[in-house]
């Protein structure tokens, strides 16, 4: 079929298999061009199909020849209907990994459930024996709790007072004010239940109980801090409470891994265009200004460059460098004082009229559509494309 982008609200509901393959191939080539990494050998990536999780899977496999198991929640294709982009990304990743002789298998289902954990345990027992690293990179709006059965919904709201600021609809380029009403105590608890550390800890406990974690095991989850501009709705809002919880959970997990010399880390990553971040109010305007400044200064990084730097300059050093809270920081370039000052100045000037020149709105849009395999010059989107693509190692 001929596949074109179709957007609904913030998301794109179609995706292009060849475009997704290109985005995966670009990331693989980036990692291959950087040479071998002394990294993990048997890796489980939870949230492996897009964004930082996919970049972590690619870096593990093509940087340090890891065997990888990927867990994700993606929509398979149906005749005349495209799969979600994470499906096509994984199909491309596994095909190329297998051609290179690498072990790569995947599980598509709800990572929060007992069933998917059990299925993963069985697969590790059968194929790998033990795992030496788990990357936890889920971003989800909902979680059904495996013990209580309660379906928690996360929110992106300020705490204590109404938040009013600028935002952009990046599809139309319109900059306008939005106001977000403060959350309730329940919103905070629900957001922590979805995006906090409880499920991460459940995964580690489940695998440890079965003796599936090797000596010196590492696990890492991703967090975000960001600037003053977004603080009320991000780091000091409901999602920030969940990130506080996630960061605290790293210490709890580390305590539980003492007998196998294991350690849990949180890495604070840079703001990037992903399916998740596009849905957060205010963040797209911030990112379009940030990209402009970082590109001008020659320090812009995408997911794959971020994770490559995480592996080579942080996580696998003898001494892992962290901040005073014990967190790894790869948001250092985003948070540089000169960059933040410029973004704050541009923020003041940002309007529908000025944004195309003072911000990287086009770059934002291209990256957004790239997530779904669109806006690549190399691909002729007028041609017929096979939508029924299989993931070779899907369980
Ligand atoms: P993403 O939306 O690209 O990836 C989310 C992944 O989770 C996908 O693989 C998806 O299939 C999977 N997933 C979602 N619900 C699932 C479920 N119930 N069961 C199994 N898999 C499920 O998101 P992104 O942006 O890569 O986020 C990953 C982590 O990085 C999050 O913790 C996020 O807060 C963090 N982060 C993101 C930043 C950004 O600017 N995008 C910046 C810093 C941290
Ligand atoms: Na991810």
CSV table of C-alpha atoms and ligand atoms in Angstrom, one decimal:
chain,number,residue,atom,x,y,z
A,1,UNK,CA,0.0,0.0,0.0
A,2,UNK,CA,1.0,3.6,-0.3
A,3,UNK,CA,1.6,4.9,3.2
A,4,UNK,CA,1.3,8.6,4.2
A,5,UNK,CA,1.4,10.2,7.6
A,6,UNK,CA,-2.0,10.6,9.3
A,7,UNK,CA,-1.9,12.6,12.5
A,8,UNK,CA,-4.4,12.5,15.3
A,9,UNK,CA,-3.7,15.1,18.1
A,10,UNK,CA,-0.1,14.8,19.0
A,11,UNK,CA,0.5,11.4,17.5
A,12,UNK,CA,0.9,9.9,14.1
A,13,UNK,CA,-1.3,6.9,13.6
A,14,UNK,CA,0.5,5.5,10.5
A,15,UNK,CA,4.1,4.5,10.1
A,16,UNK,CA,6.3,3.7,7.2
A,17,UNK,CA,8.3,0.4,7.3
A,18,UNK,CA,11.1,1.5,5.0
A,19,UNK,CA,11.4,4.9,6.8
A,20,UNK,CA,11.6,3.1,10.2
A,21,UNK,CA,14.2,0.8,8.8
A,22,UNK,CA,16.2,3.8,7.7
A,23,UNK,CA,16.1,5.4,11.1
A,24,UNK,CA,17.2,2.1,12.7
A,25,UNK,CA,20.0,1.7,10.1
A,26,UNK,CA,21.2,5.2,10.7
A,27,UNK,CA,21.5,4.5,14.4
A,28,UNK,CA,23.3,1.2,13.7
A,29,UNK,CA,25.7,2.8,11.4
A,30,UNK,CA,26.4,5.6,13.9
A,31,UNK,CA,27.3,3.0,16.6
A,32,UNK,CA,29.4,0.9,14.2
A,33,UNK,CA,31.3,4.0,13.1
A,34,UNK,CA,32.3,4.6,16.7
A,35,UNK,CA,34.1,1.3,17.3
A,36,UNK,CA,33.7,-1.4,19.8
A,37,UNK,CA,32.4,-0.8,23.4
A,38,UNK,CA,33.4,-2.8,26.4
A,39,UNK,CA,29.8,-3.2,27.4
A,40,UNK,CA,27.3,-5.8,28.5
A,41,UNK,CA,26.9,-9.2,26.9
A,42,UNK,CA,23.3,-10.4,27.7
A,43,UNK,CA,20.9,-7.5,27.8
A,44,UNK,CA,17.2,-7.1,28.5
A,45,UNK,CA,15.6,-3.9,27.3
A,46,UNK,CA,12.2,-3.0,28.7
A,47,UNK,CA,10.7,-0.4,26.4
A,48,UNK,CA,13.0,-1.5,23.5
A,49,UNK,CA,11.1,-0.4,20.4
A,50,UNK,CA,11.4,3.4,20.2
A,51,UNK,CA,13.3,6.4,21.7
A,52,UNK,CA,16.0,5.8,24.3
A,53,UNK,CA,15.2,2.2,24.8
A,54,UNK,CA,15.7,1.4,21.1
A,55,UNK,CA,18.9,3.4,21.1
A,56,UNK,CA,20.1,1.4,24.1
A,57,UNK,CA,19.3,-1.9,22.4
A,58,UNK,CA,21.2,-0.8,19.3
A,59,UNK,CA,24.2,0.4,21.3
A,60,UNK,CA,24.3,-2.9,23.2
A,61,UNK,CA,24.0,-5.1,20.2
A,62,UNK,CA,26.1,-3.2,17.6
A,63,UNK,CA,28.6,-1.6,20.1
A,64,UNK,CA,29.4,-4.6,22.3
A,65,UNK,CA,27.9,-7.5,20.4
A,66,UNK,CA,25.3,-8.2,23.1
A,67,UNK,CA,22.5,-10.7,22.9
A,68,UNK,CA,19.4,-8.7,23.4
A,69,UNK,CA,15.8,-9.4,24.5
A,70,UNK,CA,13.4,-6.5,23.8
A,71,UNK,CA,10.1,-6.0,25.6
A,72,UNK,CA,7.6,-3.5,24.2
A,73,UNK,CA,4.0,-2.8,23.5
A,74,UNK,CA,3.4,-2.2,19.8
A,75,UNK,CA,0.6,-2.7,17.3
A,76,UNK,CA,1.2,-5.4,14.6
A,77,UNK,CA,0.2,-4.6,11.1
A,78,UNK,CA,-3.0,-5.9,9.5
A,79,UNK,CA,-3.7,-6.0,5.8
A,80,UNK,CA,-4.2,-2.4,4.6
A,81,UNK,CA,-3.2,-1.1,8.1
A,82,UNK,CA,0.3,-0.1,9.2
A,83,UNK,CA,1.9,-1.4,12.4
A,84,UNK,CA,3.0,1.1,14.9
A,85,UNK,CA,6.6,2.5,14.3
A,86,UNK,CA,8.1,0.5,17.2
A,87,UNK,CA,7.0,-2.7,15.4
A,88,UNK,CA,8.7,-1.8,12.2
A,89,UNK,CA,11.8,-0.5,14.1
A,90,UNK,CA,12.1,-3.8,15.8
A,91,UNK,CA,11.6,-5.8,12.6
A,92,UNK,CA,14.5,-3.9,11.0
A,93,UNK,CA,16.7,-4.1,14.1
A,94,UNK,CA,16.3,-7.9,14.4
A,95,UNK,CA,16.7,-8.6,10.8
A,96,UNK,CA,20.1,-6.7,10.7
A,97,UNK,CA,21.1,-8.1,14.1
A,98,UNK,CA,20.5,-11.7,12.8
A,99,UNK,CA,22.4,-11.0,9.6
A,100,UNK,CA,25.3,-9.9,11.8
A,101,UNK,CA,25.1,-13.2,13.8
A,102,UNK,CA,23.7,-11.5,17.0
A,103,UNK,CA,21.0,-13.1,19.2
A,104,UNK,CA,17.9,-10.9,19.3
A,105,UNK,CA,14.4,-11.9,20.4
A,106,UNK,CA,11.4,-9.8,21.4
A,107,UNK,CA,8.2,-10.0,23.5
A,108,UNK,CA,5.3,-7.8,22.6
A,109,UNK,CA,2.9,-7.2,25.5
A,110,UNK,CA,2.2,-5.3,28.7
A,111,UNK,CA,5.5,-5.1,30.6
A,112,UNK,CA,3.6,-4.1,33.8
A,113,UNK,CA,1.9,-7.5,33.8
A,114,UNK,CA,3.0,-10.7,35.6
A,115,UNK,CA,2.4,-12.7,32.3
A,116,UNK,CA,5.0,-10.7,30.3
A,117,UNK,CA,7.5,-10.9,33.2
A,118,UNK,CA,7.0,-14.7,33.4
A,119,UNK,CA,7.3,-15.1,29.6
A,120,UNK,CA,10.6,-13.1,29.7
A,121,UNK,CA,11.9,-15.3,32.6
A,122,UNK,CA,11.2,-18.4,30.6
A,123,UNK,CA,13.0,-17.0,27.5
A,124,UNK,CA,16.1,-16.0,29.5
A,125,UNK,CA,16.2,-19.5,31.1
A,126,UNK,CA,15.9,-21.2,27.8
A,127,UNK,CA,18.3,-19.1,25.8
A,128,UNK,CA,20.7,-17.0,27.8
A,129,UNK,CA,20.9,-18.3,31.4
A,130,UNK,CA,21.8,-15.0,32.9
A,131,UNK,CA,21.4,-11.3,32.2
A,132,UNK,CA,24.2,-8.8,32.9
A,133,UNK,CA,22.2,-5.6,32.2
A,134,UNK,CA,18.6,-4.5,32.2
A,135,UNK,CA,17.6,-1.2,30.7
A,136,UNK,CA,14.3,0.1,31.9
A,137,UNK,CA,12.9,2.6,29.4
A,138,UNK,CA,9.1,2.5,29.6
A,139,UNK,CA,7.0,5.6,28.9
A,140,UNK,CA,3.4,4.9,29.2
A,141,UNK,CA,0.2,6.8,30.1
A,142,UNK,CA,-1.4,3.9,31.9
A,143,UNK,CA,-0.5,0.9,34.1
A,144,UNK,CA,-2.8,-1.8,35.3
A,145,UNK,CA,-1.3,-2.8,38.7
A,146,UNK,CA,-0.5,-6.6,38.7
A,147,UNK,CA,-1.5,-7.1,42.3
A,148,UNK,CA,-4.5,-4.8,42.8
A,149,UNK,CA,-5.8,-4.8,39.3
A,150,UNK,CA,-6.3,-1.0,39.5
A,151,UNK,CA,-5.8,0.8,36.2
A,152,UNK,CA,-3.7,3.9,37.0
A,153,UNK,CA,-3.5,6.9,34.6
A,154,UNK,CA,-0.6,9.3,34.7
A,155,UNK,CA,-1.1,13.0,34.3
A,156,UNK,CA,1.1,16.0,33.3
A,157,UNK,CA,-0.1,18.6,35.7
A,158,UNK,CA,1.4,21.2,38.1
A,159,UNK,CA,1.1,20.8,41.8
A,160,UNK,CA,-0.4,23.5,44.0
A,161,UNK,CA,-1.3,26.2,41.5
A,162,UNK,CA,-2.4,26.8,37.9
A,163,UNK,CA,0.5,26.9,35.4
A,164,UNK,CA,0.2,29.3,32.5
A,165,UNK,CA,2.9,29.6,29.9
A,166,UNK,CA,3.5,29.4,26.1
A,167,UNK,CA,3.3,26.3,24.1
A,168,UNK,CA,3.4,25.5,20.4
A,169,UNK,CA,1.2,23.3,18.3
A,170,UNK,CA,4.1,22.1,16.2
A,171,UNK,CA,1.8,20.8,13.4
A,172,UNK,CA,0.5,24.4,12.7
A,173,UNK,CA,3.3,26.4,14.2
A,174,UNK,CA,0.9,28.3,16.4
A,175,UNK,CA,2.3,29.6,19.6
A,176,UNK,CA,-0.3,30.4,22.3
A,177,UNK,CA,-0.8,30.4,26.0
A,178,UNK,CA,-2.1,27.4,27.9
A,179,UNK,CA,-3.2,27.1,31.4
A,180,UNK,CA,-3.1,23.8,33.3
A,181,UNK,CA,-5.1,23.4,36.4
A,182,UNK,CA,-3.3,21.9,39.4
A,183,UNK,CA,-3.5,18.2,40.1
A,184,UNK,CA,-5.2,16.4,43.0
A,185,UNK,CA,-3.4,14.2,45.4
A,186,UNK,CA,-4.8,11.2,43.5
A,187,UNK,CA,-3.2,12.4,40.3
A,188,UNK,CA,0.2,12.4,42.0
A,189,UNK,CA,-0.3,8.9,43.3
A,190,UNK,CA,-1.5,7.6,40.0
A,191,UNK,CA,1.4,9.2,38.1
A,192,UNK,CA,3.9,7.6,40.6
A,193,UNK,CA,2.2,4.3,40.1
A,194,UNK,CA,2.6,4.5,36.3
A,195,UNK,CA,6.0,6.2,35.9
A,196,UNK,CA,7.7,5.7,39.3
A,197,UNK,CA,10.0,2.9,40.2
A,198,UNK,CA,7.7,0.2,41.5
A,199,UNK,CA,7.5,-1.8,38.3
A,200,UNK,CA,11.3,-1.5,37.7
A,201,UNK,CA,11.8,-3.0,41.2
A,202,UNK,CA,9.3,-5.8,40.4
A,203,UNK,CA,11.2,-6.8,37.3
A,204,UNK,CA,14.5,-6.9,39.1
A,205,UNK,CA,13.0,-8.9,42.0
A,206,UNK,CA,11.3,-11.3,39.7
A,207,UNK,CA,14.5,-12.1,37.8
A,208,UNK,CA,16.7,-12.1,40.8
A,209,UNK,CA,14.5,-14.7,42.5
A,210,UNK,CA,15.0,-17.0,39.6
A,211,UNK,CA,18.8,-16.5,39.8
A,212,UNK,CA,18.8,-14.9,36.3
A,213,UNK,CA,21.1,-11.9,37.2
A,214,UNK,CA,24.8,-12.4,36.9
A,215,UNK,CA,27.5,-11.2,39.3
A,216,UNK,CA,28.2,-7.5,38.7
A,217,UNK,CA,24.8,-7.0,37.1
A,218,UNK,CA,23.8,-3.4,36.2
A,219,UNK,CA,20.4,-1.9,35.7
A,220,UNK,CA,19.6,1.6,34.4
A,221,UNK,CA,16.4,3.7,34.1
A,222,UNK,CA,16.0,7.1,32.5
A,223,UNK,CA,15.0,10.4,34.1
A,224,UNK,CA,14.7,14.0,33.2
A,225,UNK,CA,15.2,17.3,35.0
A,226,UNK,CA,15.1,20.2,32.5
A,227,UNK,CA,15.0,23.9,32.9
A,228,UNK,CA,13.2,26.4,35.1
A,229,UNK,CA,10.8,27.1,32.2
A,230,UNK,CA,9.3,23.7,32.3
A,231,UNK,CA,9.7,23.0,36.0
A,232,UNK,CA,6.1,23.6,37.1
A,233,UNK,CA,4.7,21.2,34.6
A,234,UNK,CA,7.6,18.7,34.6
A,235,UNK,CA,10.1,18.3,37.4
A,236,UNK,CA,7.9,19.9,40.1
A,237,UNK,CA,4.7,18.5,38.6
A,238,UNK,CA,3.1,15.1,38.8
A,239,UNK,CA,5.6,13.5,36.4
A,240,UNK,CA,8.5,15.0,38.5
A,241,UNK,CA,7.1,13.2,41.6
A,242,UNK,CA,7.2,9.9,39.6
A,243,UNK,CA,10.8,10.7,38.6
A,244,UNK,CA,11.7,11.4,42.2
A,245,UNK,CA,10.3,8.0,43.0
A,246,UNK,CA,12.1,6.3,40.2
A,247,UNK,CA,15.4,7.9,41.3
A,248,UNK,CA,14.9,6.7,44.9
A,249,UNK,CA,14.1,3.2,43.7
A,250,UNK,CA,17.6,3.0,42.3
A,251,UNK,CA,19.0,2.9,45.8
A,252,UNK,CA,16.4,0.3,47.0
A,253,UNK,CA,17.4,-1.9,44.1
A,254,UNK,CA,21.1,-1.5,44.7
A,255,UNK,CA,20.6,-2.6,48.3
A,256,UNK,CA,18.8,-5.7,47.1
A,257,UNK,CA,21.7,-6.6,44.7
A,258,UNK,CA,24.5,-6.5,47.2
A,259,UNK,CA,25.1,-10.2,47.2
A,260,UNK,CA,25.7,-10.3,43.5
A,261,UNK,CA,27.7,-7.0,43.4
A,262,UNK,CA,24.9,-5.4,41.4
A,263,UNK,CA,24.0,-1.8,41.0
A,264,UNK,CA,21.1,0.2,39.8
A,265,UNK,CA,21.6,3.6,38.1
A,266,UNK,CA,19.4,6.4,36.9
A,267,UNK,CA,20.6,8.5,34.0
A,268,UNK,CA,19.3,12.0,33.5
A,269,UNK,CA,19.0,12.3,29.7
A,270,UNK,CA,18.5,15.3,27.4
A,271,UNK,CA,15.2,16.5,26.1
A,272,UNK,CA,14.5,14.9,22.8
A,273,UNK,CA,11.7,14.5,20.3
A,274,UNK,CA,10.0,11.2,21.0
A,275,UNK,CA,6.5,10.0,21.0
A,276,UNK,CA,6.3,10.6,24.7
A,277,UNK,CA,7.8,14.0,24.9
A,278,UNK,CA,5.6,15.4,22.0
A,279,UNK,CA,2.6,14.8,24.2
A,280,UNK,CA,3.8,17.0,27.1
A,281,UNK,CA,2.6,20.6,27.1
A,282,UNK,CA,5.3,23.3,26.7
A,283,UNK,CA,8.1,20.8,26.1
A,284,UNK,CA,7.8,21.0,22.2
A,285,UNK,CA,8.3,24.8,22.3
A,286,UNK,CA,11.2,24.4,24.7
A,287,UNK,CA,12.8,21.6,22.5
A,288,UNK,CA,12.4,23.7,19.3
A,289,UNK,CA,14.3,26.6,20.9
A,290,UNK,CA,16.8,24.2,22.5
A,291,UNK,CA,17.6,22.4,19.3
A,292,UNK,CA,18.2,25.7,17.5
A,293,UNK,CA,20.7,26.8,20.2
A,294,UNK,CA,22.4,23.4,20.5
A,295,UNK,CA,22.7,23.0,16.7
A,296,UNK,CA,24.3,26.5,16.4
A,297,UNK,CA,26.8,25.6,19.1
A,298,UNK,CA,27.5,22.2,17.5
A,299,UNK,CA,26.5,20.2,20.5
A,300,UNK,CA,23.1,18.7,19.5
A,301,UNK,CA,22.7,15.0,20.1
A,302,UNK,CA,20.0,12.5,19.3
A,303,UNK,CA,19.0,9.4,21.3
A,304,UNK,CA,21.7,7.3,19.8
A,305,UNK,CA,24.5,9.8,20.5
A,306,UNK,CA,23.2,10.2,24.0
A,307,UNK,CA,23.3,6.5,24.7
A,308,UNK,CA,26.6,6.0,23.1
A,309,UNK,CA,28.0,8.7,25.4
A,310,UNK,CA,26.3,7.1,28.3
A,311,UNK,CA,28.0,3.7,27.6
A,312,UNK,CA,31.5,5.0,26.7
A,313,UNK,CA,31.9,8.0,29.1
A,314,UNK,CA,29.8,7.0,32.1
A,315,UNK,CA,28.3,3.6,32.7
A,316,UNK,CA,31.2,1.3,31.8
A,317,UNK,CA,34.0,3.3,33.4
A,318,UNK,CA,35.6,1.8,36.5
A,319,UNK,CA,34.2,4.8,38.5
A,320,UNK,CA,30.8,5.8,37.2
A,321,UNK,CA,30.6,9.6,37.4
A,322,UNK,CA,27.4,10.8,39.1
A,323,UNK,CA,26.0,14.0,40.6
A,324,UNK,CA,25.4,14.7,44.3
A,325,UNK,CA,22.2,12.7,44.2
A,326,UNK,CA,24.0,9.7,42.7
A,327,UNK,CA,22.5,10.2,39.2
A,328,UNK,CA,24.4,9.9,35.9
A,329,UNK,CA,24.1,13.1,33.9
A,330,UNK,CA,24.1,13.1,30.1
A,331,UNK,CA,21.9,16.2,30.1
A,332,UNK,CA,25.1,18.2,30.8
A,333,UNK,CA,25.2,19.9,27.4
A,334,UNK,CA,21.5,20.8,27.5
A,335,UNK,CA,21.9,22.3,31.0
A,336,UNK,CA,25.0,24.3,30.2
A,337,UNK,CA,24.6,27.9,31.5
A,338,UNK,CA,25.2,29.6,28.1
A,339,UNK,CA,22.7,27.3,26.4
A,340,UNK,CA,20.0,27.8,29.1
A,341,UNK,CA,20.4,31.5,29.1
A,342,UNK,CA,20.0,31.7,25.3
A,343,UNK,CA,16.9,29.5,25.4
A,344,UNK,CA,15.4,31.6,28.2
A,345,UNK,CA,15.9,34.8,26.1
A,346,UNK,CA,14.4,33.2,23.0
A,347,UNK,CA,11.5,32.0,25.0
A,348,UNK,CA,10.6,35.6,25.8
A,349,UNK,CA,10.5,36.5,22.1
A,350,UNK,CA,8.8,33.3,20.9
A,351,UNK,CA,5.5,33.9,19.0
A,352,UNK,CA,3.8,32.3,16.0
A,353,UNK,CA,5.5,34.9,13.8
A,354,UNK,CA,9.0,34.6,15.3
A,355,UNK,CA,9.3,30.9,16.0
A,356,UNK,CA,10.2,29.8,12.5
A,357,UNK,CA,13.3,32.0,12.6
A,358,UNK,CA,14.3,31.9,16.2
A,359,UNK,CA,13.5,28.2,16.8
A,360,UNK,CA,14.1,25.0,15.0
A,361,UNK,CA,10.4,24.3,14.3
A,362,UNK,CA,11.2,22.5,11.0
A,363,UNK,CA,13.8,20.4,12.7
A,364,UNK,CA,11.2,19.5,15.4
A,365,UNK,CA,8.7,18.5,12.8
A,366,UNK,CA,11.2,16.5,10.7
A,367,UNK,CA,12.3,14.6,13.8
A,368,UNK,CA,8.7,14.0,14.9
A,369,UNK,CA,7.8,12.5,11.5
A,370,UNK,CA,11.1,10.6,11.3
A,371,UNK,CA,9.9,8.7,14.4
A,372,UNK,CA,7.2,7.2,12.2
A,373,UNK,CA,9.5,6.7,9.2
A,374,UNK,CA,8.4,9.8,7.3
A,375,UNK,CA,10.2,13.0,6.0
A,376,UNK,CA,13.2,11.1,4.8
A,377,UNK,CA,14.5,12.6,1.5
A,378,UNK,CA,15.9,9.2,0.5
A,379,UNK,CA,12.5,7.5,0.5
A,380,UNK,CA,10.0,7.8,-2.3
A,381,UNK,CA,6.7,7.8,-0.4
A,382,UNK,CA,4.6,7.6,-3.6
A,383,UNK,CA,5.7,4.0,-4.1
A,384,UNK,CA,3.8,0.9,-2.9
A,385,UNK,CA,5.2,-0.5,0.3
A,386,UNK,CA,4.6,-3.9,2.0
A,387,UNK,CA,2.9,-3.2,5.3
A,388,UNK,CA,2.8,-6.8,6.5
A,389,UNK,CA,6.3,-7.0,8.0
A,390,UNK,CA,7.3,-9.7,10.5
A,391,UNK,CA,9.6,-9.4,13.5
A,392,UNK,CA,11.8,-12.4,13.0
A,393,UNK,CA,12.6,-13.1,16.6
A,394,UNK,CA,9.1,-12.3,18.0
A,395,UNK,CA,8.1,-14.9,20.7
B,1,LIG,P1,9.2,6.3,23.9
B,1,LIG,O1,7.7,6.6,23.9
B,1,LIG,O2,10.0,6.5,22.6
B,1,LIG,O3,9.4,4.7,24.3
B,1,LIG,C1,8.6,4.1,25.2
B,1,LIG,C2,8.8,2.6,25.1
B,1,LIG,O4,8.0,1.9,26.1
B,1,LIG,C3,8.4,1.9,23.8
B,1,LIG,O5,9.3,0.9,23.5
B,1,LIG,C4,7.0,1.3,24.1
B,1,LIG,O6,6.6,0.2,23.3
B,1,LIG,C5,7.2,0.9,25.5
B,1,LIG,N1,6.0,0.7,26.3
B,1,LIG,C6,5.1,1.6,26.7
B,1,LIG,N2,4.1,1.1,27.4
B,1,LIG,C7,4.5,-0.2,27.6
B,1,LIG,C8,3.9,-1.3,28.2
B,1,LIG,N3,2.8,-1.2,29.0
B,1,LIG,N4,4.5,-2.6,28.1
B,1,LIG,C9,5.6,-2.7,27.4
B,1,LIG,N5,6.2,-1.7,26.8
B,1,LIG,C10,5.6,-0.5,26.8
B,1,LIG,O7,9.7,7.1,25.1
B,1,LIG,P2,11.2,7.7,25.5
B,1,LIG,O8,11.1,9.2,25.3
B,1,LIG,O9,12.3,6.9,24.9
B,1,LIG,O10,11.2,7.5,27.1
B,1,LIG,C11,11.8,6.4,27.7
B,1,LIG,C12,12.3,6.9,29.1
B,1,LIG,O11,13.2,8.0,28.9
B,1,LIG,C13,11.1,7.5,30.0
B,1,LIG,O12,11.4,7.1,31.3
B,1,LIG,C14,11.3,9.0,29.8
B,1,LIG,O13,10.7,9.7,30.9
B,1,LIG,C15,12.8,9.1,29.7
B,1,LIG,N6,13.3,10.4,29.2
B,1,LIG,C16,12.8,10.9,28.0
B,1,LIG,C17,13.2,12.1,27.6
B,1,LIG,C18,12.7,12.7,26.3
B,1,LIG,O14,12.9,13.9,26.1
B,1,LIG,N7,12.1,12.0,25.4
B,1,LIG,C19,14.3,12.9,28.3
B,1,LIG,C20,14.8,12.2,29.5
B,1,LIG,C21,14.3,11.0,29.9
B,2,LIG,NA1,12.2,3.9,24.9
